[in-house]
Short mmCIF file of C-alpha atoms and ligand atoms in Angstrom, two decimals:
data_model
loop_
_atom_site.label_atom_id
_atom_site.label_comp_id
_atom_site.label_asym_id
_atom_site.label_seq_id
_atom_site.Cartn_x
_atom_site.Cartn_y
_atom_site.Cartn_z
CA UNK Z 1 -10.76 0.84 -12.71
CA UNK Z 2 -9.01 4.03 -11.63
CA UNK Z 3 -5.34 4.46 -10.91
CA UNK Z 4 -3.89 7.40 -9.00
CA UNK Z 5 -0.19 8.08 -9.29
CA UNK Z 6 1.20 9.95 -6.29
CA UNK Z 7 4.61 11.35 -5.47
CA UNK Z 8 6.79 10.40 -2.51
CA UNK Z 9 4.79 12.73 -0.26
CA UNK Z 10 1.49 11.22 -1.28
CA UNK Z 11 0.38 14.12 -3.52
CA UNK Z 12 -1.57 13.19 -6.62
CA UNK Z 13 0.46 13.63 -9.80
CA UNK Z 14 -1.77 11.92 -12.33
CA UNK Z 15 -4.95 9.90 -12.43
CA UNK Z 16 -6.16 7.70 -15.22
CA UNK Z 17 -8.79 5.15 -16.05
CA UNK Z 18 -7.84 1.64 -16.84
CA UNK Z 19 -9.73 -1.11 -18.64
CA UNK Z 20 -9.54 -3.92 -16.11
CA UNK Z 21 -10.85 -6.67 -18.40
CA UNK Z 22 -8.55 -5.78 -21.27
CA UNK Z 23 -5.60 -5.75 -18.91
CA UNK Z 24 -6.46 -9.12 -17.37
CA UNK Z 25 -6.91 -10.62 -20.80
CA UNK Z 26 -3.44 -9.46 -21.74
CA UNK Z 27 -2.07 -10.76 -18.44
CA UNK Z 28 -3.74 -14.14 -18.81
CA UNK Z 29 -2.37 -14.63 -22.29
CA UNK Z 30 1.17 -14.66 -20.88
CA UNK Z 31 2.66 -17.59 -19.02
CA UNK Z 32 2.88 -17.54 -15.24
CA UNK Z 33 0.60 -16.01 -12.65
CA UNK Z 34 -1.99 -13.74 -14.23
CA UNK Z 35 -2.03 -11.25 -11.35
CA UNK Z 36 1.76 -10.92 -11.32
CA UNK Z 37 1.64 -10.39 -15.07
CA UNK Z 38 -1.03 -7.77 -14.56
CA UNK Z 39 1.28 -5.85 -12.23
CA UNK Z 40 3.83 -5.76 -15.02
CA UNK Z 41 1.22 -4.59 -17.51
CA UNK Z 42 0.34 -1.75 -15.14
CA UNK Z 43 3.98 -0.88 -14.54
CA UNK Z 44 4.47 -0.74 -18.26
CA UNK Z 45 1.70 1.80 -18.73
CA UNK Z 46 3.06 3.85 -15.83
CA UNK Z 47 6.39 3.96 -17.63
CA UNK Z 48 4.69 4.99 -20.83
CA UNK Z 49 3.35 7.97 -18.94
CA UNK Z 50 6.91 8.88 -17.95
CA UNK Z 51 6.92 7.64 -14.37
CA UNK Z 52 8.80 5.00 -12.46
CA UNK Z 53 7.12 3.04 -9.72
CA UNK Z 54 8.65 3.95 -6.36
CA UNK Z 55 8.12 1.29 -3.78
CA UNK Z 56 8.17 -2.42 -4.17
CA UNK Z 57 4.43 -2.67 -3.79
CA UNK Z 58 3.44 -5.56 -6.04
CA UNK Z 59 1.62 -7.31 -3.21
CA UNK Z 60 -0.59 -4.25 -2.61
CA UNK Z 61 -1.36 -4.05 -6.30
CA UNK Z 62 -2.13 -7.76 -6.49
CA UNK Z 63 -4.43 -7.47 -3.48
CA UNK Z 64 -6.29 -4.64 -5.14
CA UNK Z 65 -6.63 -6.51 -8.43
CA UNK Z 66 -7.89 -9.65 -6.72
CA UNK Z 67 -10.51 -7.70 -4.87
CA UNK Z 68 -11.49 -5.91 -8.07
CA UNK Z 69 -11.77 -9.24 -9.86
CA UNK Z 70 -13.96 -10.64 -7.08
CA UNK Z 71 -16.35 -7.70 -6.71
CA UNK Z 72 -16.21 -6.29 -10.23
CA UNK Z 73 -15.55 -2.82 -8.90
CA UNK Z 74 -13.58 -0.95 -6.23
CA UNK Z 75 -14.65 1.94 -4.10
CA UNK Z 76 -11.29 3.62 -4.12
CA UNK Z 77 -8.70 4.05 -6.88
CA UNK Z 78 -5.51 2.02 -6.87
CA UNK Z 79 -2.81 4.30 -5.52
CA UNK Z 80 0.74 3.82 -6.76
CA UNK Z 81 3.68 5.91 -5.61
CA UNK Z 82 5.88 7.06 -8.52
CA UNK Z 83 8.70 9.31 -9.57
CA UNK Z 84 8.92 11.36 -12.79
CA UNK Z 85 11.60 10.28 -15.21
CA UNK Z 86 12.97 12.06 -18.25
CA UNK Z 87 12.49 10.64 -21.74
CA UNK Z 88 15.91 9.25 -22.35
CA UNK Z 89 16.04 7.55 -18.98
CA UNK Z 90 12.49 6.35 -19.51
CA UNK Z 91 13.47 4.59 -22.70
CA UNK Z 92 16.43 2.95 -20.99
CA UNK Z 93 14.47 1.94 -17.95
CA UNK Z 94 11.98 0.42 -20.33
CA UNK Z 95 14.64 -1.75 -21.93
CA UNK Z 96 16.09 -2.70 -18.57
CA UNK Z 97 12.74 -3.63 -17.13
CA UNK Z 98 12.51 -6.64 -19.40
CA UNK Z 99 15.79 -7.86 -17.92
CA UNK Z 100 15.15 -7.04 -14.28
CA UNK Z 101 12.16 -7.99 -12.23
CA UNK Z 102 12.03 -4.75 -10.39
CA UNK Z 103 13.55 -1.32 -10.83
CA UNK Z 104 13.08 0.97 -7.85
CA UNK Z 105 14.16 4.51 -7.24
CA UNK Z 106 15.75 5.24 -3.84
CA UNK Z 107 15.38 6.76 -1.29
CA UNK Z 108 12.04 5.24 -0.56
CA UNK Z 109 10.14 5.47 2.68
CA UNK Z 110 8.65 2.00 2.62
CA UNK Z 111 12.06 0.41 2.15
CA UNK Z 112 13.49 2.55 4.92
CA UNK Z 113 10.87 1.22 7.29
CA UNK Z 114 11.72 -2.33 6.33
CA UNK Z 115 15.40 -1.61 6.85
CA UNK Z 116 14.74 -0.18 10.29
CA UNK Z 117 12.77 -3.26 11.24
CA UNK Z 118 15.72 -5.61 10.66
CA UNK Z 119 17.05 -7.02 13.91
CA UNK Z 120 20.60 -8.00 14.80
CA UNK Z 121 22.30 -6.58 11.72
CA UNK Z 122 23.93 -3.54 13.27
CA UNK Z 123 27.46 -4.60 12.36
CA UNK Z 124 26.77 -5.09 8.70
CA UNK Z 125 24.61 -1.97 8.68
CA UNK Z 126 27.44 0.28 9.82
CA UNK Z 127 29.98 -1.53 7.67
CA UNK Z 128 27.93 -1.16 4.53
CA UNK Z 129 27.32 2.49 5.14
CA UNK Z 130 31.05 3.07 4.81
CA UNK Z 131 31.88 0.50 2.16
CA UNK Z 132 28.86 1.43 0.12
CA UNK Z 133 29.52 5.14 0.29
CA UNK Z 134 33.07 4.73 -1.01
CA UNK Z 135 31.65 2.93 -4.03
CA UNK Z 136 28.49 4.94 -4.69
CA UNK Z 137 30.14 8.30 -3.99
CA UNK Z 138 33.93 7.82 -4.37
CA UNK Z 139 34.49 11.55 -3.89
CA UNK Z 140 33.56 11.21 -0.22
CA UNK Z 141 36.79 9.32 0.39
CA UNK Z 142 38.77 12.02 -1.40
CA UNK Z 143 37.02 14.70 0.63
CA UNK Z 144 37.91 12.95 3.84
CA UNK Z 145 41.55 12.61 2.78
CA UNK Z 146 41.79 16.29 1.87
CA UNK Z 147 40.11 17.32 5.06
CA UNK Z 148 42.41 15.45 7.41
CA UNK Z 149 45.62 15.21 5.37
CA UNK Z 150 45.38 18.10 2.94
CA UNK Z 151 46.03 15.78 0.01
CA UNK Z 152 44.89 12.59 -1.64
CA UNK Z 153 46.56 9.81 0.34
CA UNK Z 154 48.51 7.01 -1.34
CA UNK Z 155 46.48 4.60 0.73
CA UNK Z 156 43.43 5.48 -1.30
CA UNK Z 157 45.02 3.83 -4.33
CA UNK Z 158 44.30 0.50 -2.71
CA UNK Z 159 40.62 1.16 -3.31
CA UNK Z 160 41.07 1.16 -7.04
CA UNK Z 161 41.94 -2.54 -6.95
CA UNK Z 162 38.66 -3.39 -5.36
CA UNK Z 163 35.61 -4.37 -7.30
CA UNK Z 164 32.25 -2.74 -6.61
CA UNK Z 165 30.87 -6.06 -5.63
CA UNK Z 166 29.35 -7.45 -2.42
CA UNK Z 167 28.45 -11.04 -1.60
CA UNK Z 168 25.73 -11.89 0.89
CA UNK Z 169 25.83 -15.57 1.73
CA UNK Z 170 24.06 -17.65 4.36
CA UNK Z 171 21.26 -20.01 5.18
CA UNK Z 172 17.71 -19.58 3.84
CA UNK Z 173 15.51 -17.13 5.71
CA UNK Z 174 18.35 -15.22 7.35
CA UNK Z 175 17.58 -11.84 5.78
CA UNK Z 176 19.87 -11.68 2.75
CA UNK Z 177 17.21 -10.57 0.32
CA UNK Z 178 15.57 -8.20 2.76
CA UNK Z 179 18.87 -6.54 3.59
CA UNK Z 180 19.98 -6.40 -0.04
CA UNK Z 181 16.67 -4.79 -1.03
CA UNK Z 182 16.81 -2.12 1.64
CA UNK Z 183 20.38 -1.06 2.42
CA UNK Z 184 20.60 1.07 -0.75
CA UNK Z 185 18.14 3.43 0.80
CA UNK Z 186 20.57 4.20 3.57
CA UNK Z 187 23.29 4.80 0.97
CA UNK Z 188 21.06 7.14 -1.02
CA UNK Z 189 20.48 9.14 2.13
CA UNK Z 190 24.07 9.03 3.37
CA UNK Z 191 25.45 10.16 0.00
CA UNK Z 192 22.59 12.55 -0.67
CA UNK Z 193 21.68 11.30 -4.12
CA UNK Z 194 19.15 9.19 -5.93
CA UNK Z 195 20.10 5.57 -6.50
CA UNK Z 196 18.43 3.04 -8.78
CA UNK Z 197 17.96 -0.48 -7.51
CA UNK Z 198 17.60 -3.17 -10.18
CA UNK Z 199 16.74 -6.61 -8.90
CA UNK Z 200 16.81 -9.94 -10.65
CA UNK Z 201 16.01 -13.27 -9.06
CA UNK Z 202 18.07 -15.83 -10.93
CA UNK Z 203 15.94 -18.68 -9.69
CA UNK Z 204 12.81 -17.54 -11.45
CA UNK Z 205 14.63 -16.30 -14.52
CA UNK Z 206 17.55 -18.45 -15.48
CA UNK Z 207 16.22 -21.96 -15.17
CA UNK Z 208 16.16 -24.61 -17.82
CA UNK Z 209 17.26 -23.59 -21.24
CA UNK Z 210 20.96 -24.06 -21.89
CA UNK Z 211 22.86 -20.84 -22.31
CA UNK Z 212 20.01 -18.78 -20.87
CA UNK Z 213 21.59 -18.12 -17.51
CA UNK Z 214 24.86 -16.74 -18.85
CA UNK Z 215 23.07 -14.64 -21.48
CA UNK Z 216 20.86 -13.21 -18.80
CA UNK Z 217 23.83 -12.29 -16.63
CA UNK Z 218 25.66 -10.64 -19.48
CA UNK Z 219 22.51 -8.71 -20.38
CA UNK Z 220 21.91 -7.57 -16.81
CA UNK Z 221 25.38 -6.04 -16.62
CA UNK Z 222 24.98 -4.36 -20.00
CA UNK Z 223 21.60 -2.95 -19.07
CA UNK Z 224 22.84 -1.80 -15.68
CA UNK Z 225 25.66 0.09 -17.33
CA UNK Z 226 23.34 1.79 -19.80
CA UNK Z 227 20.92 2.57 -17.03
CA UNK Z 228 23.67 4.27 -15.03
CA UNK Z 229 24.95 6.12 -18.10
CA UNK Z 230 21.58 7.38 -19.30
CA UNK Z 231 20.18 8.38 -15.92
CA UNK Z 232 23.52 9.52 -14.44
CA UNK Z 233 22.39 7.86 -11.26
CA UNK Z 234 24.33 5.17 -9.42
CA UNK Z 235 22.83 1.72 -9.81
CA UNK Z 236 22.69 -1.24 -7.46
CA UNK Z 237 22.35 -4.50 -9.35
CA UNK Z 238 20.95 -7.19 -7.13
CA UNK Z 239 21.42 -10.75 -8.37
CA UNK Z 240 19.39 -12.76 -5.93
CA UNK Z 241 19.35 -16.50 -5.39
CA UNK Z 242 22.15 -17.11 -7.82
CA UNK Z 243 22.77 -20.38 -6.07
CA UNK Z 244 23.86 -22.84 -8.68
CA UNK Z 245 25.82 -20.14 -10.39
CA UNK Z 246 28.01 -19.32 -7.45
CA UNK Z 247 29.28 -22.85 -7.31
CA UNK Z 248 32.98 -23.44 -7.68
CA UNK Z 249 34.20 -24.08 -11.19
CA UNK Z 250 36.53 -26.65 -9.75
CA UNK Z 251 33.78 -29.05 -8.80
CA UNK Z 252 34.35 -31.40 -11.65
CA UNK Z 253 30.78 -32.52 -12.11
CA UNK Z 254 29.66 -28.97 -12.39
CA UNK Z 255 27.11 -28.45 -15.07
CA UNK Z 256 28.49 -26.85 -18.18
CA UNK Z 257 25.85 -24.13 -18.05
CA UNK Z 258 26.88 -23.08 -14.55
CA UNK Z 259 30.45 -22.66 -15.64
CA UNK Z 260 29.43 -20.40 -18.49
CA UNK Z 261 27.40 -18.45 -15.94
CA UNK Z 262 30.37 -18.00 -13.62
CA UNK Z 263 32.46 -16.73 -16.51
CA UNK Z 264 29.72 -14.33 -17.56
CA UNK Z 265 29.52 -13.04 -14.04
CA UNK Z 266 33.27 -12.43 -13.75
CA UNK Z 267 33.31 -10.68 -17.11
CA UNK Z 268 30.29 -8.65 -16.11
CA UNK Z 269 31.89 -7.42 -12.93
CA UNK Z 270 34.96 -6.41 -14.91
CA UNK Z 271 32.71 -4.68 -17.40
CA UNK Z 272 30.94 -2.41 -14.90
CA UNK Z 273 33.99 -1.77 -12.77
CA UNK Z 274 35.10 1.39 -14.49
CA UNK Z 275 31.70 2.84 -15.19
CA UNK Z 276 31.73 6.64 -14.87
CA UNK Z 277 28.53 6.48 -12.86
CA UNK Z 278 29.05 3.94 -10.08
CA UNK Z 279 27.44 0.52 -10.26
CA UNK Z 280 27.40 -1.79 -7.29
CA UNK Z 281 26.72 -5.48 -7.76
CA UNK Z 282 25.21 -7.47 -4.93
CA UNK Z 283 25.05 -11.17 -5.10
CA UNK Z 284 22.96 -13.28 -2.70
CA UNK Z 285 23.38 -17.01 -2.32
CA UNK Z 286 22.39 -19.85 0.01
CA UNK Z 287 25.39 -21.86 -1.02
CA UNK Z 288 27.65 -21.23 1.92
CA UNK Z 289 31.21 -22.10 1.16
CA UNK Z 290 30.53 -23.25 -2.37
CA UNK Z 291 31.28 -19.92 -3.95
CA UNK Z 292 33.75 -19.88 -6.77
CA UNK Z 293 37.10 -18.50 -5.47
CA UNK Z 294 37.44 -16.32 -8.56
CA UNK Z 295 34.18 -14.62 -7.64
CA UNK Z 296 34.90 -14.39 -3.96
CA UNK Z 297 38.33 -12.86 -4.57
CA UNK Z 298 36.74 -9.98 -6.42
CA UNK Z 299 34.29 -9.04 -3.72
CA UNK Z 300 34.93 -5.86 -1.71
CA UNK Z 301 32.80 -7.36 1.01
CA UNK Z 302 31.60 -10.87 1.83
CA UNK Z 303 29.07 -11.10 4.61
CA UNK Z 304 27.64 -14.28 6.05
CA UNK Z 305 24.09 -14.00 7.33
CA UNK Z 306 23.14 -16.32 10.19
CA UNK Z 307 20.11 -17.50 12.06
CA UNK Z 308 19.24 -15.29 15.04
CA UNK Z 309 20.87 -16.18 18.34
CA UNK Z 310 19.09 -16.08 21.69
CA UNK Z 311 19.43 -12.31 22.11
CA UNK Z 312 18.37 -11.61 18.57
CA UNK Z 313 15.28 -13.80 18.89
CA UNK Z 314 14.49 -11.96 22.11
CA UNK Z 315 14.81 -8.71 20.20
CA UNK Z 316 12.45 -9.90 17.45
CA UNK Z 317 9.78 -10.81 20.00
CA UNK Z 318 10.34 -7.60 21.92
CA UNK Z 319 9.93 -5.57 18.77
CA UNK Z 320 6.81 -7.30 17.51
CA UNK Z 321 5.06 -8.01 20.80
CA UNK Z 322 6.02 -4.77 22.50
CA UNK Z 323 2.43 -3.57 22.72
CA UNK Z 324 0.91 -6.62 24.35
CA UNK Z 325 3.00 -6.17 27.51
CA UNK Z 326 4.86 -9.44 27.78
CA UNK Z 327 7.25 -9.57 30.74
CA UNK Z 328 11.02 -9.88 30.11
CA UNK Z 329 10.76 -13.38 31.50
CA UNK Z 330 8.07 -14.33 28.99
CA UNK Z 331 10.08 -12.84 26.13
CA UNK Z 332 13.14 -14.78 27.27
CA UNK Z 333 11.05 -17.92 27.33
CA UNK Z 334 9.88 -17.41 23.75
CA UNK Z 335 13.47 -16.78 22.65
CA UNK Z 336 14.53 -19.95 24.44
CA UNK Z 337 11.75 -22.05 22.87
CA UNK Z 338 12.69 -21.00 19.34
CA UNK Z 339 16.35 -21.96 19.75
CA UNK Z 340 18.12 -25.27 19.36
CA UNK Z 341 16.42 -28.21 21.01
CA UNK Z 342 17.07 -31.85 21.74
CA UNK Z 343 15.56 -32.88 18.44
CA UNK Z 344 17.04 -30.06 16.35
CA UNK Z 345 20.57 -28.73 16.46
CA UNK Z 346 19.39 -25.56 14.76
CA UNK Z 347 17.01 -22.83 15.86
CA UNK Z 348 14.32 -20.85 14.04
CA UNK Z 349 15.35 -18.59 11.16
CA UNK Z 350 14.30 -14.93 10.99
CA UNK Z 351 11.89 -16.02 8.33
CA UNK Z 352 10.41 -18.73 10.59
CA UNK Z 353 9.76 -16.10 13.25
CA UNK Z 354 8.52 -13.36 10.96
CA UNK Z 355 6.47 -15.27 8.45
CA UNK Z 356 5.22 -18.15 10.59
CA UNK Z 357 5.40 -17.77 14.38
CA UNK Z 358 4.18 -14.18 14.60
CA UNK Z 359 1.36 -14.20 12.02
CA UNK Z 360 0.17 -17.66 13.07
CA UNK Z 361 0.01 -16.56 16.71
CA UNK Z 362 -2.17 -13.66 15.68
CA UNK Z 363 -4.44 -15.91 13.63
CA UNK Z 364 -4.67 -18.31 16.53
CA UNK Z 365 -6.08 -15.55 18.72
CA UNK Z 366 -8.16 -13.90 16.02
CA UNK Z 367 -11.11 -13.23 15.99
CA UNK Z 368 -12.43 -14.01 19.46
CA UNK Z 369 -9.42 -14.02 21.79
CA UNK Z 370 -6.71 -11.52 22.74
CA UNK Z 371 -3.11 -12.27 21.78
CA UNK Z 372 -1.35 -13.59 24.86
CA UNK Z 373 1.92 -15.19 25.92
CA UNK Z 374 0.15 -18.53 26.18
CA UNK Z 375 -1.16 -18.39 22.64
CA UNK Z 376 2.27 -17.52 21.25
CA UNK Z 377 3.78 -20.34 23.25
CA UNK Z 378 1.24 -22.82 21.93
CA UNK Z 379 1.79 -21.65 18.37
CA UNK Z 380 5.53 -22.15 18.64
CA UNK Z 381 4.96 -25.72 19.77
CA UNK Z 382 3.23 -26.48 16.48
CA UNK Z 383 6.07 -25.12 14.32
CA UNK Z 384 9.35 -26.74 13.34
CA UNK Z 385 12.32 -24.57 12.36
CA UNK Z 386 13.31 -24.75 8.69
CA UNK Z 387 16.11 -27.25 8.17
CA UNK Z 388 19.42 -25.75 7.03
CA UNK Z 389 20.22 -25.61 3.34
CA UNK Z 390 22.44 -28.58 2.58
CA UNK Z 391 24.47 -29.44 -0.47
CA UNK Z 392 22.78 -32.30 -2.21
CA UNK Z 393 24.72 -32.84 -5.35
CA UNK Z 394 26.87 -30.79 -7.63
CA UNK Z 395 24.01 -29.32 -9.54
CA UNK Z 396 22.10 -27.74 -6.77
CA UNK Z 397 21.13 -27.70 -3.15
CA UNK Z 398 18.10 -29.06 -1.47
CA UNK Z 399 16.28 -28.01 1.62
CA UNK Z 400 15.54 -31.03 3.72
CA UNK Z 401 12.56 -30.82 5.92
N1 LIG D 501 17.34 -9.60 10.68
C1 LIG D 501 16.03 -9.65 10.48
N2 LIG D 501 15.19 -8.97 11.30
C2 LIG D 501 13.86 -9.01 11.10
N3 LIG D 501 13.27 -9.69 10.10
C3 LIG D 501 14.04 -10.39 9.28
C4 LIG D 501 15.46 -10.41 9.43
N4 LIG D 501 15.98 -11.18 8.46
C5 LIG D 501 14.93 -11.63 7.73
N5 LIG D 501 13.77 -11.17 8.21
C6 LIG D 501 12.45 -11.48 7.65
O1 LIG D 501 12.45 -12.84 7.31
C7 LIG D 501 11.87 -13.05 6.01
C8 LIG D 501 12.84 -13.76 5.09
O2 LIG D 501 13.98 -12.99 4.84
P1 LIG D 501 14.78 -13.06 3.46
O3 LIG D 501 15.55 -11.81 3.36
O4 LIG D 501 13.86 -13.39 2.35
O5 LIG D 501 15.75 -14.30 3.72
P2 LIG D 501 16.85 -14.94 2.71
O6 LIG D 501 16.92 -14.09 1.48
O7 LIG D 501 18.12 -14.95 3.49
O8 LIG D 501 16.37 -16.33 2.42
C9 LIG D 501 11.44 -11.67 5.54
O9 LIG D 501 10.08 -11.53 5.81
C10 LIG D 501 12.25 -10.71 6.35
O10 LIG D 501 11.55 -9.52 6.55
MG1 LIG D 502 16.46 -14.60 -0.47
#
């Protein structure tokens, strides 16, 4: 199979041939999903060639591989957007990529599009642009102070007490991960520099073995610091779904492992705080209100993500069904239908709308009918909103439903 590496503008930078069977054999010998493993095998060889994969395109790659596996060939090469990296950084990124699930270079067009598509987050968007810029490019604050006051204001000293650490909390499917994955792009553009995004999902990584979670956290902070130092580029460390970890240490039945994890996290934040090249830690959790106070106290920003309200649901439908000419009244009706009801005191999440209502409506119409208000309405009637995340016991939460 052939792989074409292209730059941000889509120009070919390198093409190479790849032994599909050998790769799949390697991928199948590892635990977990063979196709996901294959993506990592490919990423690895891209890195060996001195490039870093740009977008978060694993699903495209997986689609390509599945089709290749089914047909035994592909008409077109697999195209992967990349960025050139120097040797030292390459070595470091290589080490870090065993710790993190994804390392992406920003700005990135695909992520910008996803960011633009997010509905109802204007407040946090403008807030983060400021907060983030003061962390990722501290000199911008100094420049402002000099410009308007001709000196560095005393008030700026208050910023040195803050930790470069954001918490995104809120119910499942409310956009925490999507926002956390994409806002860095805006920061890269606003501060006019390249930023590295390193993401780790704690859920898929830290489960089970005692001591693993805290080791992993410690390692992610160490690697992030080295990554920032060797590349001289600011790094965003995204610790996603760190749910059990965020739990208060005061809950007396708290699992010993979680407590070690909380301590590792606090130490880690202290560790990266004074890094010469800025590092921003973002922590996403479903565990509303159960966050350890010691962690919360350190955060420069805590934002709670919520389910969309009536207007926001309207906006989602308007955005996605704009080109099938629904009337404002029909849009309002869809927004109404997906809200709270007599049987549910909660409405649809963003995820319910985006990953269920909209695609299922399309599939309902496809292939022999046009997409209409009526079809969308009927689809909604078959779907129940996801139940809120509730605390189940002291070791973890459970989604009832
Ligand atoms: N504000 C939003 N506007 C549009 N789509 C959204 C919004 N929030 C979430 N989504 C979509 O919903 C899905 C789930 O979002 P995700 O970020 O994974 O939720 P969480 O991490 O809070 O559980 C994604 O497909 C995402 O694109
Ligand atoms: Mg998430």
